[in-house]
Amino acid sequence: MDASSSDTTDRLPARPVLEGPDIARMLTRIAHEIVERAKGADDVVLLGIPTRGVFLARRLAAKLEEITGRTVPVGSLDITMYRDDLRLGPARTLARTDIPADGIEGRVVLLVDDVLFSGRTIRAALDALGDIGRPRAVQLAVLVDRGHRELPIRADYVGKNLPTSLRETVKVQLTEEDGRDAVLLGVKHPAPAGER
Amino acid sequence: MKRHLISAADLTRDDAVLILDTAEEMARVADRPIKKLPTLRGRTICNLFFEDSTRTRISFEAAEKRLSADVINFAAKGSSVSKGESLKDTAQTLEAMGVDAVVIRHSASGAPYRLATSGWIDAPVINAGDGTHQHPTQALLDAFTMRRRLIGPDAGLGQDLAGRRITLVGDVLHSRVARSNVDLLHTLGAEVTLVAPPTLVPVGVENWPCEVSYDLDAVLPKSDAVMMLRVQRERMNAAFFPTEREYSRRYGLDGERMARMPGHALVMHPGPMVRGMEITAEVADSDRCTVVEQVANGVSIRMAVLYLLLGGNEPALTHPRTEEK
């Protein structure tokens, strides 16, 4: 949930670059990749980063259950209080942190988010995890990687690599929150010359 | 939210619910192996206590340290105040030291407001109790305790206390806890009734957003929570009731009275309790009594307030924004 690109300028209408069936296929593929890499995924814990990462984590958990026949623990990890840009704006509302009952100690934690951008959200998530326990390994799954990394962080599982310019915005919509599944690519209006 | 927290009356319903919801998340930190968040790293908070306090001072200090703030504790005893230094001089000293927030308790009603509005110091001021005026974080932790117990930690998120019937019993006249609770509970939609001897009911109470009764036994069966207030001898300079025994008999809560309350109703007390006076040991030690829970919830509430006032470059917006990436 990198917020580096949020601003208040008017935007041109965003166009969908991915629709519901595309997203479903990507999640199915990622679920199979997880099972393959984690050798059955029997010690995997999924932690979604609010807001939309949580819904994606739940969908992935359901697909993993279909594939392996086992219930995969799923929770959420709010990184608000670990952000490095907290003091650049008003204090932010906290989202929910919900760690599964068996914890994360010695397990493979799979962080799930909607968009990977600067990498600062994931850095914050790694810090937050360190205060909760010591996983055996931490991996990252994202629906969209839009590039422009500001930290040495990469995803282990990517739904779609989407090359973007910094003038563009990427917004993921999910049925649970927005009433439909889509990834929207928008363009910010260029700021007036005096404001650049 | 406003920049300072001086009075519970300053909070809107949305502000109050945001604080309660934030405190719910803060409460989860207490269950972690590392009970610490990096959020206020590099911020310096001064606890300025001009009046004796145990639980409030320790609670604020615990909250500040759990958020990684640097904490300076100031107690009037043994400080330059005993040499005659004024509040203004103390405030300017703190300003010169670069304090980011001040938590103040004072025996004079209005001292935190004076500090916040005088221009002596340019930091958010949080009122930790001033005379007989206000104690907003106490009211918040009481409301938090009620919401958790009456609705539930998860089911309560986003909820207020609409329609709940809360009774405050005892020394209302000298109680900043009662004033703060009446303001906040009214904001949260609860119906508040004060029960007290006529001598301990403040002048002008008819303008408060609550009912007043002198008959505890009549009010108990209709209460979702009963909050017993301590008789504040340190603020009394006259006889307000004939004997302690009579006070206890008419306004004290014992097992027999507790049995008249509905099965789900809570017994609350801001502490410190005077066992045998306003509350018997039997009631204080029962499962219905939330005194110890209130202390634990106090840390979560104060973490929430500190985070929402100091976590960003300005206090939290009550309505969260949406983001694109």
XYZ file of C-alpha atoms in Angstrom:
521
model
C 0.000 0.000 0.000
C 2.680 2.479 -0.904
C 1.240 5.948 -0.757
C 4.089 7.747 -2.469
C 1.941 8.670 -5.413
C -1.179 9.837 -3.612
C -2.000 13.473 -4.249
C -4.988 15.692 -4.594
C -4.699 16.666 -8.255
C -7.616 15.878 -10.547
C -7.108 12.729 -12.536
C -8.114 11.642 -16.008
C -10.546 8.712 -16.063
C -8.695 5.497 -15.221
C -8.896 2.565 -17.658
C -9.031 -1.075 -16.582
C -5.925 -3.049 -17.478
C -7.081 -6.216 -15.698
C -10.608 -7.506 -15.116
C -12.132 -10.088 -12.768
C -11.275 -13.283 -14.712
C -7.638 -12.110 -15.176
C -7.280 -11.559 -11.430
C -8.813 -14.969 -10.634
C -6.398 -16.696 -13.050
C -3.414 -14.889 -11.575
C -4.333 -15.887 -8.037
C -4.761 -19.518 -9.120
C -1.299 -19.454 -10.721
C 0.272 -17.837 -7.664
C -1.365 -20.459 -5.400
C 0.182 -23.259 -7.472
C 3.575 -21.531 -7.412
C 3.364 -21.255 -3.613
C 2.609 -24.972 -3.251
C 5.514 -25.808 -5.564
C 8.047 -23.532 -3.851
C 6.946 -24.194 -0.282
C 6.854 -27.980 -0.896
C 3.200 -28.454 -0.055
C 2.741 -25.210 1.869
C 2.152 -27.034 5.158
C 3.905 -24.403 7.285
C 2.788 -21.325 5.347
C 0.934 -18.479 7.075
C -0.657 -15.820 4.868
C -0.677 -12.249 6.170
C -2.500 -9.671 4.070
C -1.581 -6.008 4.297
C -4.765 -3.944 4.756
C -6.934 -3.101 3.070
C -6.979 -5.054 -0.185
C -4.037 -7.303 0.640
C -6.234 -8.955 3.282
C -8.913 -9.889 0.748
C -6.269 -11.201 -1.649
C -4.714 -13.260 1.180
C -8.112 -14.799 1.966
C -8.677 -15.679 -1.687
C -5.211 -17.222 -1.922
C -5.844 -19.223 1.279
C -9.058 -20.607 -0.253
C -7.211 -21.623 -3.430
C -4.385 -23.233 -1.417
C -7.003 -25.214 0.491
C -8.507 -26.415 -2.801
C -5.086 -27.541 -4.013
C -3.661 -29.098 -0.817
C -6.841 -30.070 1.058
C -5.453 -28.378 4.180
C -6.563 -25.184 5.888
C -3.925 -22.475 5.564
C -3.844 -19.901 8.411
C -4.611 -16.398 7.187
C -4.431 -13.065 9.020
C -3.702 -9.401 8.534
C -0.759 -7.165 9.322
C -1.290 -3.408 9.641
C 1.923 -1.513 9.020
C 0.663 2.016 9.697
C 2.688 2.541 12.864
C 5.867 1.318 11.150
C 5.634 3.639 8.138
C 8.523 6.003 7.448
C 6.218 8.725 6.096
C 3.911 9.024 9.115
C 5.072 12.556 9.827
C 4.430 13.783 6.304
C 0.705 14.077 6.974
C -1.986 13.789 9.647
C -1.915 10.707 11.883
C -3.448 7.825 9.943
C -6.314 5.619 11.005
C -5.083 2.171 12.022
C -6.246 -0.984 10.324
C -6.478 -4.383 11.926
C -3.591 -6.673 12.818
C -4.828 -10.211 13.242
C -2.188 -12.889 13.722
C -3.471 -16.504 13.440
C -3.704 -18.389 16.743
C -0.640 -20.578 16.094
C 1.500 -17.486 15.509
C 4.317 -17.086 13.005
C 7.231 -18.532 14.969
C 9.311 -20.824 12.764
C 6.815 -20.709 9.893
C 6.960 -19.363 6.349
C 5.119 -16.048 6.375
C 3.743 -14.997 3.019
C 2.998 -11.278 2.943
C 0.233 -10.413 0.457
C -0.408 -6.939 -0.946
C -2.229 -5.503 -3.927
C 0.417 -3.243 -5.505
C 4.203 -3.266 -5.076
C 5.573 0.208 -5.745
C 8.371 1.894 -3.754
C 8.846 -1.084 -1.419
C 8.448 1.072 1.705
C 5.252 -0.683 2.787
C 7.026 -4.039 2.677
C 9.997 -2.633 4.613
C 7.508 -1.521 7.275
C 5.861 -4.952 7.211
C 9.219 -6.661 7.803
C 9.801 -4.387 10.814
C 6.316 -5.150 12.140
C 6.888 -8.903 11.738
C 10.096 -8.655 13.759
C 8.099 -7.372 16.727
C 5.576 -10.192 16.473
C 7.864 -13.196 16.145
C 10.602 -14.887 14.161
C 9.357 -16.627 11.008
C 11.527 -19.273 9.335
C 11.250 -17.264 6.130
C 9.278 -14.339 4.762
C 8.021 -14.222 1.172
C 5.988 -11.653 -0.740
C 3.075 -12.067 -3.134
C 1.589 -9.078 -4.978
C -1.145 -8.767 -7.556
C 0.613 -5.966 -9.465
C 4.257 -4.860 -9.515
C 4.326 -1.364 -10.972
C 8.090 -0.781 -10.551
C 9.806 2.380 -9.248
C 11.384 0.636 -6.264
C 13.092 2.874 -3.700
C 14.449 0.010 -1.588
C 16.157 -3.328 -2.418
C 12.916 -5.334 -2.178
C 11.330 -7.719 -4.679
C 8.268 -9.944 -4.804
C 8.472 -13.758 -4.863
C 5.102 -14.109 -6.583
C 3.716 -11.490 -8.983
C 0.304 -11.514 -10.650
C 1.280 -9.000 -13.315
C 4.302 -6.817 -13.939
C 2.839 -3.503 -15.056
C 5.410 -0.993 -16.308
C 4.199 2.499 -15.349
C 5.427 6.039 -15.287
C 5.397 8.068 -12.081
C 2.660 10.218 -13.641
C 0.336 7.238 -13.644
C -1.778 5.841 -10.821
C -2.612 2.199 -10.220
C -5.736 1.293 -8.312
C -6.824 -2.231 -7.481
C -10.544 -2.808 -6.971
C -11.824 -5.966 -5.319
C -15.395 -7.188 -4.980
C -15.201 -7.365 -1.174
C -14.399 -3.643 -0.901
C -15.330 -2.029 -4.215
C -18.073 -4.223 -5.665
C -15.987 -5.438 -8.629
C -12.578 -6.893 -9.495
C -10.331 -4.704 -11.647
C -6.943 -3.021 -11.864
C -7.279 0.557 -13.085
C -4.499 2.567 -14.668
C -4.973 6.323 -14.501
C -2.950 9.388 -15.386
C -2.545 12.376 -13.123
C -3.115 15.769 -14.648
C 0.233 17.472 -15.031
C 0.607 20.043 -12.281
C 0.634 23.698 -13.393
C 4.132 24.912 -14.167
C 4.379 27.032 -11.027
C 3.619 24.043 -8.750
C 6.163 21.558 -10.016
C -9.426 16.146 15.982
C -8.285 19.208 17.876
C -4.597 19.724 18.609
C -4.989 19.497 22.410
C -7.050 17.202 24.617
C -8.255 19.439 27.430
C -11.864 18.375 27.913
C -14.022 15.409 26.958
C -16.509 17.983 25.673
C -14.033 18.895 22.908
C -14.482 15.472 21.288
C -17.065 14.846 18.589
C -18.726 11.451 18.349
C -16.472 10.550 15.403
C -13.345 11.655 17.313
C -14.343 9.558 20.316
C -15.144 6.451 18.248
C -11.835 6.840 16.364
C -9.954 6.940 19.697
C -11.827 3.863 20.975
C -11.190 1.944 17.732
C -7.500 2.930 17.746
C -7.240 1.808 21.384
C -8.640 -1.583 20.347
C -5.633 -2.035 18.046
C -3.257 -0.734 20.722
C -4.648 -3.299 23.172
C -3.426 -6.073 20.870
C 0.157 -4.858 21.272
C -0.022 -5.910 24.946
C -0.395 -9.541 23.797
C 2.794 -9.489 21.738
C 6.203 -10.724 22.870
C 7.601 -7.243 22.145
C 5.145 -4.707 23.575
C 6.584 -1.772 21.700
C 5.906 0.231 18.562
C 8.374 2.599 16.880
C 5.743 5.242 16.120
C 6.843 8.102 18.400
C 10.591 7.487 18.177
C 12.367 10.815 18.504
C 9.411 12.590 20.124
C 9.903 13.924 23.646
C 6.909 13.947 25.989
C 6.922 15.594 29.404
C 4.650 14.332 32.161
C 4.035 17.413 34.263
C 2.419 16.309 37.519
C 1.651 19.064 40.001
C -0.641 16.776 41.983
C -0.133 13.293 43.453
C -0.957 10.460 41.114
C -0.036 6.807 40.799
C -2.102 5.066 38.148
C -2.517 7.983 35.724
C 1.174 8.896 35.757
C 2.339 5.301 35.387
C -0.304 4.679 32.725
C 0.802 7.655 30.625
C 4.441 6.678 31.080
C 3.745 3.095 29.999
C 1.802 4.343 26.958
C 4.573 6.764 25.967
C 7.283 4.134 26.342
C 5.305 1.534 24.383
C 5.203 4.034 21.523
C 9.005 4.566 21.858
C 8.766 8.221 22.916
C 11.427 9.808 25.108
C 9.794 10.497 28.462
C 10.592 13.231 30.950
C 8.830 12.885 34.284
C 8.297 16.032 36.297
C 6.776 15.983 39.782
C 6.147 19.271 41.562
C 7.500 17.898 44.805
C 11.252 18.318 44.832
C 11.161 20.613 41.771
C 11.648 24.368 41.373
C 7.879 24.720 41.901
C 8.515 24.276 45.619
C 10.921 27.230 45.314
C 8.122 29.362 43.901
C 8.450 28.814 40.132
C 5.227 29.546 38.234
C 3.493 27.399 35.620
C 4.568 29.933 32.994
C 8.259 29.595 33.907
C 8.011 25.804 33.951
C 6.296 25.830 30.535
C 8.909 28.128 29.015
C 11.675 25.928 30.404
C 10.089 22.887 28.692
C 9.662 24.851 25.459
C 13.352 25.755 25.520
C 14.189 22.063 25.951
C 12.190 21.199 22.816
C 9.404 19.102 24.296
C 6.945 17.751 21.673
C 3.954 17.257 23.997
C 2.981 17.930 27.583
C 0.793 15.735 29.752
C -0.316 17.835 32.697
C -2.077 17.132 35.958
C -2.811 20.068 38.224
C -4.915 20.731 41.307
C -6.162 23.979 39.741
C -9.086 23.618 37.328
C -8.155 25.279 34.041
C -4.369 24.900 34.291
C -4.125 22.684 31.151
C -6.342 25.110 29.200
C -4.113 27.996 30.307
C -1.030 26.079 29.189
C -2.597 25.212 25.814
C -3.819 28.721 25.022
C -1.258 31.025 26.661
C 1.394 30.841 23.954
C 4.016 29.888 26.567
C 4.613 26.573 24.825
C 4.002 25.376 21.267
C 3.240 21.713 21.926
C 0.036 19.701 22.187
C -1.283 19.614 25.760
C -3.054 16.570 27.171
C -5.057 17.026 30.342
C -4.369 14.244 32.852
C -6.798 15.725 35.380
C -7.246 19.317 36.560
C -8.887 20.074 39.890
C -12.599 19.358 39.765
C -12.826 20.167 36.048
C -11.944 17.376 33.583
C -10.063 14.079 33.158
C -10.743 13.206 29.508
C -8.548 10.114 29.173
C -10.298 8.596 32.214
C -13.674 9.103 30.535
C -12.309 7.564 27.330
C -10.975 4.489 29.114
C -14.289 4.119 30.968
C -16.217 4.291 27.681
C -13.732 1.822 26.145
C -14.260 -0.597 29.050
C -18.051 -0.290 28.729
C -17.990 -0.835 24.967
C -15.749 -3.894 25.261
C -17.836 -5.472 28.004
C -21.314 -4.556 26.788
C -20.822 -4.985 23.016
C -17.509 -6.852 22.605
C -13.991 -5.969 21.383
C -14.700 -6.874 17.744
C -18.425 -6.174 17.543
C -17.855 -2.811 19.188
C -15.592 -1.431 16.441
C -17.143 1.687 14.937
C -19.935 1.622 17.531
C -20.894 4.187 20.149
C -22.871 3.596 23.355
C -26.275 4.682 22.044
C -29.113 3.719 24.348
C -26.900 2.344 27.149
C -27.909 3.489 30.621
C -24.991 4.524 32.793
C -25.238 5.564 36.448
C -22.573 7.587 38.263
C -22.791 7.418 42.035
C -21.212 9.516 44.779
C -19.184 12.687 45.091
C -20.163 14.335 41.817
C -19.424 17.808 43.192
C -15.673 17.313 43.387
C -15.360 14.751 40.585
C -13.614 15.607 37.326
C -14.200 11.965 36.357
C -17.957 12.512 36.613
C -17.842 15.715 34.533
C -15.735 14.109 31.818
C -17.907 11.001 31.771
C -21.154 12.949 31.508
C -19.760 14.885 28.522
C -18.301 11.883 26.707
C -21.096 9.406 27.413
C -23.654 11.960 26.202
C -21.579 12.474 23.023
C -21.568 8.679 22.544
C -25.352 8.519 22.874
C -25.636 6.983 26.355
C -28.252 7.990 28.923
C -26.475 9.144 32.081
C -27.947 9.382 35.577
C -26.113 10.936 38.504
C -26.910 9.662 41.991
C -25.511 11.631 44.931
C -26.393 13.195 48.261
C -27.965 16.630 47.585
C -24.913 18.273 49.199
C -22.592 16.650 46.619
C -24.586 17.648 43.531
C -23.042 20.694 41.792
C -24.903 23.942 41.263
C -26.060 24.164 37.654
C -26.340 20.391 37.185
C -29.713 20.977 35.522
C -27.746 22.247 32.513
C -25.719 19.023 32.248
C -26.887 16.468 29.671
C -27.971 13.931 32.302
C -30.620 13.016 34.869
C -30.153 13.407 38.648
C -31.557 11.053 41.268
C -31.128 10.751 45.030
C -32.365 7.153 45.230
C -29.721 4.597 44.279
C -31.974 1.570 44.805
C -34.495 2.868 42.261
C -31.857 3.448 39.557
C -29.794 0.231 39.915
C -32.231 -2.174 38.139
C -32.250 0.124 35.090
C -28.464 0.451 34.703
C -26.093 -1.206 32.221
C -23.091 0.104 34.171
C -22.746 1.668 37.594
C -19.702 3.817 38.245
C -18.854 4.443 41.879
C -16.969 7.667 42.582
C -14.481 8.148 45.404
C -15.416 10.589 48.155
C -12.679 13.189 47.711
C -11.771 14.231 51.236
C -8.713 16.142 49.978
C -11.000 18.594 48.164
C -13.569 18.885 50.946
C -13.416 21.849 53.274
C -16.825 21.366 54.875
C -19.129 18.636 56.132
C -21.121 17.273 53.199
C -22.756 14.325 54.970
C -23.296 13.430 58.653
C -21.200 10.258 58.928
C -19.321 7.846 56.693
C -21.637 5.101 57.848
C -24.688 7.002 56.670
C -23.067 7.776 53.307
C -22.174 4.141 52.865
C -25.667 2.972 53.822
C -27.370 5.266 51.292
C -24.839 5.549 48.469
C -22.420 2.659 48.922
C -22.522 -0.451 46.737
C -22.636 -3.779 48.578
C -23.485 -7.331 47.508
C -27.181 -6.902 48.239
C -27.425 -3.803 46.052
C -25.326 -5.390 43.308
C -27.852 -8.260 43.178
C -30.521 -5.720 42.119
C -28.578 -4.801 39.002
C -29.324 -6.568 35.686
C -27.226 -9.697 35.091
C -25.069 -8.063 32.404
C -24.459 -4.801 34.287
C -20.923 -3.708 35.213
C -19.544 -2.164 38.364
C -16.893 0.437 37.606
C -14.595 2.626 39.666
C -11.930 5.068 38.469
C -9.721 4.275 41.485
C -8.321 4.622 44.011
C -11.154 2.818 45.847
C -12.038 3.370 49.472
C -13.236 -0.120 50.374
C -16.023 -0.059 52.914
C -17.013 3.498 52.018
C -18.392 3.713 48.454
C -17.806 0.045 47.608
C -17.528 -3.113 49.723
C -14.666 -5.580 49.303
C -17.179 -8.208 48.148
C -18.257 -6.020 45.211
C -14.743 -4.747 44.450
C -13.464 -8.307 44.131
C -16.418 -9.664 42.123
C -16.272 -10.639 38.440
C -18.581 -7.770 37.554
C -16.126 -5.169 38.828
C -13.914 -3.799 36.059
C -11.415 -1.779 38.146
C -8.323 -3.748 37.103
C -9.532 -3.941 33.484
C -9.956 -0.156 33.502
C -6.281 0.238 34.464
C -5.152 -2.020 31.575
C -7.502 -0.217 29.176
C -6.070 3.099 30.365
C -2.726 2.292 28.765
C -4.386 1.394 25.440
C -6.499 4.566 25.434
C -3.522 6.789 26.244
C -1.482 5.120 23.502
C -4.347 5.845 21.103
C -4.599 9.504 22.145
C -0.826 10.014 21.930
C -0.688 8.335 18.518
C -3.595 10.309 17.074
C -2.242 13.655 18.353
C 1.485 13.091 17.748
C 1.802 10.269 15.196
C 1.592 12.603 12.205
C 2.492 16.205 11.507
C -0.982 17.179 12.732
C -3.796 15.420 14.625
C -5.642 12.625 12.857
C -8.416 13.400 10.437
C -11.587 11.821 11.691
C -12.453 10.510 8.231
C -9.738 8.314 6.668
C -8.672 9.069 3.112
C -8.472 6.648 0.220
C -5.267 6.020 -1.661
C -4.054 5.231 -5.117
C -0.593 4.035 -5.923
